Backbone as a printed PyTorch tensor [residue, N CA C, xyz], in Angstrom:
tensor([[[-10.5450,   4.3240, -37.7900],
         [-10.4920,   3.8110, -36.6660],
         [-11.6660,   5.0580, -36.2280]],

        [[-12.4570,   4.3240, -35.4320],
         [-13.4610,   4.9010, -34.5430],
         [-12.8040,   5.5820, -33.4690]],

        [[-12.7270,   6.6550, -33.1920],
         [-12.1590,   7.7970, -31.5570],
         [-13.3880,   8.2280, -30.6890]],

        [[-12.7700,   8.3770, -29.9020],
         [-14.2190,   8.9320, -28.1250],
         [-12.8050,   9.6030, -27.4470]],

        [[-12.5460,  11.3670, -27.6660],
         [-11.7260,  11.3170, -27.0270],
         [-12.2740,  12.7830, -26.3540]],

        [[-11.5250,  12.9170, -25.5150],
         [-11.8120,  13.8620, -24.2590],
         [-10.2290,  15.1930, -24.2150]],

        [[-11.3010,  16.5800, -23.8920],
         [-10.0930,  17.4200, -23.4490],
         [-10.2400,  18.8100, -22.7680]],

        [[-10.2450,  20.0820, -23.4020],
         [-10.8870,  21.0030, -22.6140],
         [-11.1310,  21.8740, -23.5580]],

        [[-11.6480,  21.5580, -25.2600],
         [-11.4700,  22.3320, -25.9670],
         [-13.2640,  21.8540, -26.8680]],

        [[-14.2530,  22.4190, -26.8510],
         [-15.2330,  21.5160, -27.2300],
         [-15.3240,  21.3170, -28.5070]],

        [[-14.6000,  21.9690, -29.1760],
         [-14.5170,  21.7810, -30.9960],
         [-13.5790,  20.3950, -31.3070]],

        [[-12.3240,  20.5560, -30.0220],
         [-11.7400,  19.0890, -30.9270],
         [-12.0800,  17.6650, -30.1600]],

        [[-13.0010,  17.9670, -28.7480],
         [-13.1060,  16.5900, -28.0660],
         [-14.3790,  16.1570, -27.7720]],

        [[-14.6890,  14.9220, -27.8130],
         [-16.4900,  14.3720, -27.2140],
         [-16.4190,  14.6510, -26.5650]],

        [[-15.7250,  15.3290, -25.1450],
         [-15.7260,  15.1750, -23.8970],
         [-15.3350,  16.1310, -23.0150]],

        [[-15.6590,  17.4010, -22.8440],
         [-15.1180,  17.9610, -22.3510],
         [-15.2150,  18.3980, -21.0820]],

        [[-14.3640,  18.8560, -20.3370],
         [-14.8830,  19.8390, -18.7780],
         [-14.2150,  20.9460, -18.7420]],

        [[-15.0080,  21.7750, -17.3900],
         [-14.9990,  22.8650, -17.5630],
         [-14.9160,  24.1010, -16.6860]],

        [[-14.7920,  24.8030, -15.9030],
         [-14.8530,  25.8390, -14.3790],
         [-13.7850,  24.6760, -13.3870]],

        [[-12.2750,  24.5020, -14.4070],
         [-11.7200,  23.8500, -13.5310],
         [-10.9580,  24.6850, -11.7660]],

        [[-11.1960,  24.2590, -10.8850],
         [-11.2740,  24.6240,  -9.6180],
         [ -9.9550,  24.0100,  -8.5790]],

        [[ -9.3730,  23.4970,  -8.0890],
         [ -8.6250,  23.0530,  -6.7340],
         [ -8.1010,  24.0120,  -6.0110]],

        [[ -9.6290,  23.9070,  -4.9140],
         [ -9.0890,  24.5540,  -3.7010],
         [ -9.2180,  24.0270,  -2.0340]],

        [[ -9.1040,  22.7680,  -1.8420],
         [ -7.5200,  22.0200,  -2.5720],
         [ -8.0260,  21.1960,  -3.6510]],

        [[ -9.3650,  20.4060,  -3.1140],
         [ -9.7010,  19.4640,  -3.8840],
         [-10.8840,  20.2800,  -5.6160]],

        [[-10.4720,  19.4060,  -6.4130],
         [-10.4390,  19.8600,  -7.8270],
         [-11.8960,  19.6370,  -8.0380]],

        [[-12.7530,  20.5430,  -8.6250],
         [-14.0270,  20.7970,  -9.1120],
         [-14.4880,  21.0890, -10.3200]],

        [[-14.8360,  20.2950, -10.9260],
         [-15.3550,  20.6720, -12.5730],
         [-16.8220,  20.7210, -12.7430]],

        [[-16.7980,  21.0840, -13.6570],
         [-18.5850,  21.0340, -14.2250],
         [-18.2030,  20.3070, -15.7250]],

        [[-19.0160,  19.3720, -16.1450],
         [-19.5500,  18.8950, -17.4380],
         [-20.8100,  18.3340, -17.2800]],

        [[-21.1430,  19.1350, -18.6740],
         [-22.7870,  19.2040, -19.4130],
         [-23.3540,  19.9900, -17.9270]],

        [[-23.1710,  20.7890, -18.0450],
         [-23.8850,  21.5830, -17.1030],
         [-23.8470,  20.8880, -15.6220]],

        [[-23.2740,  19.8430, -14.9980],
         [-23.4160,  19.2770, -13.8410],
         [-21.9680,  19.6440, -13.1180]],

        [[-22.0160,  20.0440, -11.8940],
         [-21.0090,  20.3840, -10.5610],
         [-19.8830,  18.8650, -10.4900]],

        [[-19.2900,  18.7650,  -9.8230],
         [-18.6520,  17.5810,  -9.2970],
         [-17.6670,  18.0350,  -8.6430]],

        [[-17.4410,  17.7880,  -7.3920],
         [-17.1040,  18.0680,  -6.4480],
         [-15.7640,  16.8970,  -5.9300]],

        [[-14.9960,  17.0060,  -6.1550],
         [-14.2980,  15.7750,  -6.0710],
         [-13.0970,  15.6580,  -4.6370]],

        [[-12.5180,  14.3110,  -4.5050],
         [-11.4550,  14.0530,  -2.8530],
         [-10.3770,  14.0580,  -3.8870]],

        [[-10.1750,  14.8550,  -5.1840],
         [ -8.5930,  14.6770,  -5.6450],
         [ -8.3050,  16.1610,  -5.6230]],

        [[ -6.9700,  16.2560,  -4.5530],
         [ -6.0450,  17.7070,  -4.8650],
         [ -5.4320,  17.4560,  -6.3430]],

        [[ -5.4610,  18.6380,  -6.6010],
         [ -4.5470,  19.3870,  -7.5860],
         [ -5.4390,  19.0070,  -9.0320]],

        [[ -4.7190,  20.5100,  -9.3020],
         [ -5.0880,  21.1520, -10.9870],
         [ -4.9640,  19.7790, -11.4340]],

        [[ -3.9090,  18.8580, -12.0240],
         [ -3.4520,  18.1920, -12.5950],
         [ -4.0980,  16.9450, -12.3950]],

        [[ -5.2020,  16.6160, -11.5930],
         [ -5.8410,  15.2450, -11.2080],
         [ -7.5560,  15.7280, -12.6850]],

        [[ -7.7900,  16.8120, -12.8540],
         [ -8.3980,  17.3780, -13.4260],
         [ -8.8520,  16.2110, -15.1060]],

        [[ -7.4270,  15.9360, -15.2920],
         [ -7.5260,  15.3100, -16.7170],
         [ -7.9640,  14.0060, -16.5650]],

        [[ -7.4740,  13.7330, -15.3330],
         [ -7.7850,  12.2670, -14.7580],
         [ -9.0370,  12.1560, -14.7280]],

        [[-10.1980,  12.8070, -14.4670],
         [-11.8070,  13.1790, -13.8860],
         [-12.0250,  13.1550, -15.3930]],

        [[-11.6420,  13.6560, -16.0710],
         [-12.0220,  14.2810, -17.5210],
         [-11.9540,  12.7590, -18.6140]],

        [[-11.3870,  12.2240, -17.9760],
         [-10.9620,  10.7500, -18.9190],
         [-11.9290,   9.6220, -18.3530]],

        [[-11.7960,   9.8480, -16.7120],
         [-13.2550,   8.5890, -16.3260],
         [-14.2600,   8.9890, -16.9110]],

        [[-14.3220,  10.3340, -16.8230],
         [-16.3290,  11.3360, -17.5680],
         [-16.0710,  10.8860, -18.7310]],

        [[-15.0000,  10.6820, -19.8010],
         [-14.8970,  10.6220, -20.9170],
         [-15.2180,   8.6960, -21.1300]],

        [[-14.9000,   7.7780, -19.8660],
         [-15.2950,   5.8690, -20.7250],
         [-16.1040,   5.7930, -20.0170]],

        [[-16.7040,   6.6590, -18.9560],
         [-18.7440,   6.3700, -18.4140],
         [-19.5120,   6.9490, -19.6730]],

        [[-19.6860,   8.1090, -20.7250],
         [-20.1470,   8.6250, -21.5060],
         [-20.0530,   7.0300, -23.0740]],

        [[-18.8390,   6.9920, -22.8570],
         [-18.3350,   6.1000, -23.9570],
         [-19.5780,   4.4410, -23.6890]],

        [[-20.0130,   4.3550, -22.3820],
         [-19.9460,   2.8820, -22.2660],
         [-21.3550,   3.4040, -21.6270]],

        [[-21.8390,   4.7070, -21.8520],
         [-23.3680,   5.3930, -21.7390],
         [-24.0780,   4.8650, -20.0020]],

        [[-23.0480,   4.9150, -19.2920],
         [-23.3660,   5.1640, -18.4270],
         [-24.0120,   6.9870, -17.9740]],

        [[-25.4820,   6.8540, -17.2140],
         [-26.2150,   7.8520, -16.9170],
         [-24.9430,   8.9260, -16.4660]],

        [[-25.1880,  10.3640, -16.7770],
         [-24.2000,  11.2570, -16.2270],
         [-24.3590,  11.4560, -14.5940]],

        [[-25.7050,  11.3070, -13.9420],
         [-25.8090,  11.4330, -12.4110],
         [-24.6190,  10.3860, -11.7560]],

        [[-24.7180,   8.7290, -12.5900],
         [-23.9520,   7.8260, -11.9090],
         [-22.3730,   8.2250, -12.1160]],

        [[-22.0270,   8.7890, -12.9760],
         [-21.0070,   9.3350, -13.4150],
         [-20.3640,  10.3500, -12.3940]],

        [[-20.8200,  11.5400, -11.8350],
         [-20.9680,  12.2290, -11.0130],
         [-20.7590,  11.6480,  -9.3170]],

        [[-21.8900,  10.5570,  -9.4220],
         [-21.7270,  10.2730,  -8.1480],
         [-20.8180,   9.2780,  -7.3280]],

        [[-20.2550,   8.8480,  -8.7590],
         [-19.2310,   7.9050,  -8.5350],
         [-17.3810,   8.2300,  -8.5600]],

        [[-17.9180,   9.4980,  -9.0840],
         [-16.3850,  10.7720,  -9.3020],
         [-16.2860,  11.1390,  -7.7460]],

        [[-17.7260,  11.7920,  -7.1880],
         [-17.7530,  12.1810,  -5.9140],
         [-17.5960,  11.8290,  -4.4010]],

        [[-17.6130,  10.0650,  -5.0980],
         [-17.6700,   9.2050,  -3.4290],
         [-16.1880,   8.9940,  -3.5890]],

        [[-15.2610,   9.0130,  -4.8800],
         [-14.1190,   8.1070,  -4.4880],
         [-13.6890,   8.5050,  -3.9620]],

        [[-13.0290,   8.1760,  -2.5460],
         [-11.8620,   8.5060,  -1.5860],
         [-10.3700,   8.1490,  -2.0050]],

        [[ -9.2800,   8.4410,  -2.4390],
         [ -8.1320,   7.9720,  -2.5450],
         [ -7.4920,   7.3620,  -1.2490]],

        [[ -7.1400,   6.3960,  -1.2630],
         [ -6.8090,   5.7200,  -0.4690],
         [ -5.1090,   5.2500,  -0.2680]],

        [[ -4.6180,   5.5390,  -1.7020],
         [ -3.4020,   4.5650,  -2.2260],
         [ -2.5550,   5.3150,  -2.2890]],

        [[ -2.4890,   6.1910,  -1.4480],
         [ -0.7000,   7.1210,  -0.9750],
         [ -1.1720,   7.7730,  -2.5780]],

        [[ -2.1540,   8.9000,  -2.9590],
         [ -2.1110,   9.3900,  -3.5910],
         [ -3.1240,  10.2100,  -3.8870]],

        [[ -3.1700,  11.3720,  -3.6950],
         [ -3.5640,  12.7870,  -3.5790],
         [ -4.6830,  12.6610,  -2.1540]],

        [[ -3.9490,  12.1020,  -1.1750],
         [ -5.2680,  11.7140,  -0.2160],
         [ -4.4540,  13.4130,   0.4850]],

        [[ -5.1800,  13.4360,   1.5390],
         [ -5.7850,  14.5420,   2.1650],
         [ -5.6300,  14.0440,   3.6140]],

        [[ -4.9240,  14.1010,   4.6680],
         [ -5.2160,  13.6160,   5.6380],
         [ -5.1550,  14.6000,   6.8640]],

        [[ -6.0650,  14.6810,   7.9820],
         [ -5.7120,  15.7330,   9.0170],
         [ -5.4920,  15.3110,  10.4900]],

        [[ -4.7630,  15.6390,  10.8610],
         [ -3.9290,  15.5260,  12.1730],
         [ -3.6310,  16.4590,  12.7860]],

        [[ -4.4240,  16.0230,  13.9520],
         [ -4.5980,  16.9820,  14.9210],
         [ -5.0670,  19.0640,  14.4510]],

        [[ -3.8310,  19.8920,  14.2820],
         [ -4.2840,  20.9610,  13.5420],
         [ -3.4540,  20.4480,  11.9060]],

        [[ -3.2710,  20.1940,  11.6320],
         [ -2.2460,  20.2660,  10.7210],
         [ -3.1940,  19.3110,   9.5460]],

        [[ -2.7810,  20.0700,   8.1490],
         [ -3.2500,  19.0330,   6.6010],
         [ -2.3880,  18.1400,   6.1570]],

        [[ -2.1870,  16.9030,   5.7560],
         [ -1.0770,  16.2810,   4.9330],
         [ -1.6400,  15.9360,   3.6470]],

        [[ -1.2420,  16.3470,   2.7080],
         [ -0.6890,  15.9680,   1.3050],
         [ -0.3460,  14.6740,   1.6480]],

        [[ -1.1800,  13.3570,   1.2400],
         [  0.0470,  12.7130,   0.6760],
         [  0.3030,  12.2320,  -0.6760]],

        [[  1.4040,  11.7570,  -1.2990],
         [  0.9620,  11.6530,  -2.1630],
         [  2.2440,  11.3960,  -2.5310]],

        [[  2.4650,  10.0850,  -3.0880],
         [  3.9910,   9.3350,  -2.2490],
         [  4.1120,   7.9730,  -3.2700]],

        [[  2.9860,   7.9240,  -4.2660],
         [  3.0370,   6.6920,  -4.8380],
         [  3.7920,   6.5560,  -5.9640]],

        [[  5.4950,   6.0620,  -6.1030],
         [  6.0760,   6.0320,  -7.4690],
         [  6.4160,   7.1590,  -8.4690]],

        [[  6.6940,   8.1960,  -7.0860],
         [  7.2360,   9.6850,  -8.0630],
         [  8.2220,   9.4420,  -9.5120]],

        [[  7.8230,  10.3920, -10.1860],
         [  8.4340,  10.6940, -11.0350],
         [  8.7870,  12.1040, -11.4500]],

        [[  9.6530,  12.4580, -12.6090],
         [  9.6970,  14.0720, -13.0380],
         [  8.6150,  14.7050, -13.3820]],

        [[  7.7050,  14.3510, -13.9160],
         [  6.4580,  15.1440, -13.9880],
         [  5.6960,  15.4860, -13.2270]],

        [[  5.6730,  14.0980, -12.2810],
         [  4.0240,  14.4140, -11.3390],
         [  5.1790,  15.2830,  -9.8820]],

        [[  6.1800,  14.9130,  -9.6760],
         [  7.1490,  15.9030,  -8.6740],
         [  6.7370,  17.2170,  -9.1780]],

        [[  6.7390,  17.3340, -10.5500],
         [  6.4400,  18.9050, -10.7970],
         [  5.3750,  19.6790, -10.3350]],

        [[  4.6600,  18.8170, -10.9180],
         [  2.5930,  19.2510, -10.8220],
         [  2.5970,  19.3140,  -9.2150]],

        [[  2.7240,  18.6930,  -8.8390],
         [  2.8790,  18.2340,  -7.3380],
         [  3.5960,  19.3110,  -6.5880]],

        [[  4.5400,  19.6670,  -6.7990],
         [  5.0590,  21.4580,  -6.1780],
         [  4.3760,  22.5220,  -6.5610]],

        [[  3.6470,  22.8060,  -8.1750],
         [  3.2520,  23.2040,  -8.3800],
         [  2.0130,  24.0110,  -7.4870]],

        [[  1.1630,  22.7250,  -7.4630],
         [ -0.2190,  23.0260,  -6.7670],
         [  0.3290,  23.0600,  -5.5510]],

        [[  1.3640,  22.2470,  -4.6800],
         [  1.4900,  23.0670,  -3.4800],
         [  1.3860,  24.0120,  -2.7350]],

        [[  2.6830,  25.0830,  -3.7590],
         [  2.9850,  26.4320,  -4.0290],
         [  1.7660,  26.9950,  -3.8370]],

        [[  0.9350,  27.5220,  -4.8340],
         [ -0.1210,  27.8300,  -5.1050],
         [ -1.6690,  27.3970,  -3.9060]],

        [[ -1.2880,  26.9600,  -2.9330],
         [ -2.2990,  26.8690,  -1.7130],
         [ -1.4730,  27.5270,  -0.7220]],

        [[ -2.7250,  28.1670,  -0.7660],
         [ -2.5530,  29.0930,   0.9350],
         [ -2.8810,  29.0000,   1.8440]],

        [[ -1.8740,  28.6250,   2.7120],
         [ -1.7120,  27.9400,   3.7800],
         [ -0.1960,  28.5760,   4.7550]],

        [[ -0.2380,  28.6670,   5.6830],
         [  0.7480,  29.0480,   6.3810],
         [  1.0400,  27.4480,   7.2930]],

        [[  2.4540,  28.0100,   7.2370],
         [  3.9070,  27.0330,   7.6350],
         [  3.9990,  25.6810,   7.1060]],

        [[  4.3990,  26.2610,   5.4740],
         [  3.8450,  24.5000,   4.9740],
         [  5.4110,  24.1770,   5.0950]],

        [[  5.2570,  22.9440,   5.5040],
         [  6.3190,  22.4730,   5.4660],
         [  6.2550,  20.9060,   3.7030]],

        [[  7.2490,  21.1700,   2.6970],
         [  7.3770,  19.7060,   2.1510],
         [  8.5860,  18.6480,   2.5690]],

        [[  7.7560,  17.5340,   2.7100],
         [  8.9640,  16.1500,   2.7080],
         [  9.0100,  15.3200,   1.3920]],

        [[ 10.0690,  15.2300,   0.4880],
         [ 10.3130,  14.8080,  -0.4420],
         [ 11.2270,  13.9410,  -0.5720]],

        [[ 10.9060,  12.2580,  -0.8780],
         [ 11.7720,  11.5750,  -0.9580],
         [ 12.1570,  10.6770,  -2.5370]],

        [[ 12.6880,  10.2000,  -2.4710],
         [ 13.8010,   9.9870,  -3.4170],
         [ 12.9670,   9.3040,  -5.1730]],

        [[ 12.6900,  10.2710,  -6.0420],
         [ 11.9630,   9.7130,  -6.9260],
         [ 13.0730,   8.0180,  -8.0120]],

        [[ 12.7310,   7.2320,  -8.1550],
         [ 13.5260,   6.0220,  -8.8780],
         [ 13.3140,   5.8800, -10.1560]],

        [[ 14.0820,   4.8900, -11.0150],
         [ 14.4260,   3.8720, -12.3110],
         [ 15.0500,   5.4630, -13.0800]],

        [[ 15.8390,   6.3820, -12.5430],
         [ 15.9250,   7.3090, -13.3400],
         [ 16.8200,   7.0220, -14.1220]],

        [[ 17.4590,   6.4350, -14.3970],
         [ 18.9230,   6.0180, -14.4830],
         [ 19.9610,   7.4300, -14.4340]],

        [[ 20.3700,   7.1790, -15.6020],
         [ 21.4370,   8.0330, -15.6940],
         [ 21.4430,   9.9870, -15.5690]],

        [[ 20.2380,   9.7030, -15.4330],
         [ 19.0130,  11.2410, -15.2760],
         [ 19.2530,  11.8680, -14.0610]],

        [[ 18.8470,  10.9290, -13.4370],
         [ 18.5290,  10.7060, -11.5510],
         [ 18.7010,  12.1360, -11.1630]],

        [[ 20.1960,  12.1540, -11.2700],
         [ 20.9460,  13.6330, -10.3270],
         [ 20.5310,  14.3610, -11.1480]],

        [[ 20.4960,  14.8730, -12.5390],
         [ 19.7170,  15.9540, -13.2340],
         [ 18.8720,  16.1860, -12.6010]],

        [[ 17.5940,  14.9790, -12.1860],
         [ 16.0170,  15.1530, -12.2140],
         [ 16.1190,  15.7900, -10.7900]],

        [[ 16.5630,  15.2300,  -9.8350],
         [ 16.8300,  15.4080,  -8.6380],
         [ 16.7050,  17.3930,  -8.1770]],

        [[ 17.9090,  17.4780,  -9.2920],
         [ 18.1090,  19.0190,  -8.6890],
         [ 17.2010,  19.9700,  -9.4550]],

        [[ 16.6210,  19.3050, -10.5930],
         [ 15.1970,  19.9480, -10.7420],
         [ 14.6970,  20.5000,  -9.7970]],

        [[ 14.3510,  18.9860,  -9.0950],
         [ 12.7150,  19.7900,  -8.0840],
         [ 13.6680,  20.5640,  -7.0250]],

        [[ 15.1480,  20.1100,  -6.5160],
         [ 15.4600,  21.3200,  -5.5630],
         [ 15.6160,  23.0670,  -6.4500]],

        [[ 15.8670,  23.1420,  -7.3970],
         [ 15.7810,  24.3600,  -8.1450],
         [ 14.3350,  24.7220,  -8.0160]],

        [[ 13.4550,  23.7030,  -8.0140],
         [ 11.5440,  24.7570,  -8.4400],
         [ 11.3380,  24.8700,  -7.2930]],

        [[ 11.9920,  24.5280,  -5.8150],
         [ 11.7510,  25.0400,  -4.8670],
         [ 12.4690,  25.9850,  -3.9120]],

        [[ 14.1450,  26.3560,  -4.4900],
         [ 14.8180,  27.1470,  -3.8140],
         [ 14.5670,  28.7270,  -3.7620]],

        [[ 13.4680,  29.3130,  -4.4440],
         [ 13.0290,  30.7860,  -3.8760],
         [ 11.7760,  30.5330,  -3.0370]],

        [[ 11.2230,  29.4670,  -2.9170],
         [  9.9120,  29.2230,  -1.5690],
         [ 10.2580,  29.6800,  -0.7040]],

        [[ 10.9550,  30.4300,  -0.1420],
         [ 11.5260,  30.6910,   1.0020],
         [ 10.0560,  30.6220,   2.2190]],

        [[  8.6000,  30.7700,   1.9290],
         [  7.6640,  30.2070,   2.8650],
         [  7.4120,  28.7670,   3.4070]],

        [[  8.1990,  28.0780,   2.4460],
         [  8.3140,  26.3590,   2.6540],
         [  9.1930,  26.2920,   3.2520]],

        [[  9.1730,  24.9100,   4.0700],
         [ 10.5500,  24.5830,   4.4830],
         [ 10.0950,  23.3040,   4.0070]],

        [[ 11.6630,  22.8000,   3.6140],
         [ 11.9400,  21.7510,   2.1660],
         [ 12.6720,  20.7630,   3.2780]],

        [[ 12.2950,  19.7200,   3.1520],
         [ 13.4960,  18.5210,   3.8810],
         [ 13.7620,  17.1470,   2.5940]],

        [[ 14.5730,  16.8620,   2.2930],
         [ 14.8370,  16.1890,   1.2630],
         [ 15.0930,  14.8220,   1.9050]],

        [[ 15.0400,  13.2170,   1.1830],
         [ 14.9640,  12.4150,   2.0040],
         [ 15.6840,  10.9730,   0.8610]],

        [[ 16.3930,  10.3840,   1.0100],
         [ 17.2030,   9.6120,   0.3970],
         [ 18.9060,   9.8760,  -0.5650]],

        [[ 18.8810,   9.1580,  -1.1170],
         [ 20.5800,   9.0590,  -1.4110],
         [ 20.4640,   9.8010,  -2.4220]],

        [[ 19.6800,   9.7990,  -2.9570],
         [ 19.9080,  11.1710,  -5.0060],
         [ 19.7420,  12.1190,  -4.4890]],

        [[ 18.8500,  12.7100,  -3.5370],
         [ 19.0980,  14.1290,  -2.9980],
         [ 20.3560,  14.2890,  -2.1060]],

        [[ 20.3700,  13.0570,  -1.3180],
         [ 21.4620,  13.4260,  -0.3330],
         [ 22.8490,  13.4910,  -1.2620]],

        [[ 23.3360,  12.8240,  -2.4080],
         [ 24.4530,  13.4930,  -3.2300],
         [ 24.5980,  14.4770,  -3.8160]],

        [[ 23.4060,  15.3960,  -3.8690],
         [ 23.0030,  17.2830,  -4.2340],
         [ 24.4060,  17.6690,  -3.3930]],

        [[ 23.9970,  17.1700,  -1.8760],
         [ 24.8690,  18.1870,  -0.7020],
         [ 24.1340,  19.0660,  -0.5130]],

        [[ 22.6480,  19.4400,  -0.5280],
         [ 21.6920,  20.2660,  -0.2810],
         [ 22.4250,  21.2020,   1.0980]]])
């Protein structure tokens, strides 16, 4: 089977990205082209890499790939940055799961901002693991005294935080 891969190691992948940063938006380099996105969080680097790879596979010119990625502004409750007066709001509220919640929290902790507040709602469709996974989210924030935390929903409520 013919494959066309992406990754972070040139020796192992057909398409690689370098110089990955997120302050707060993700910026990367591929083929000596710098791309500044409107996506928040280092975890989006892999998604950007996948998009570049699909473009390369279909022989889209690299400048068109760059333009498409740079002009994408999320509007689907994922990785959105909203400005309200003097506040910056990161809206990432679409169908959270344990792994997406973990990387989002990690990214939020790393942001150098004052007066940080996190408002987290329940994760659905976790079955018998729901209580354990919600407790893990709470535990990941227990020592983050510089962040005010608010938990919403019945699954967080039953933890008696």
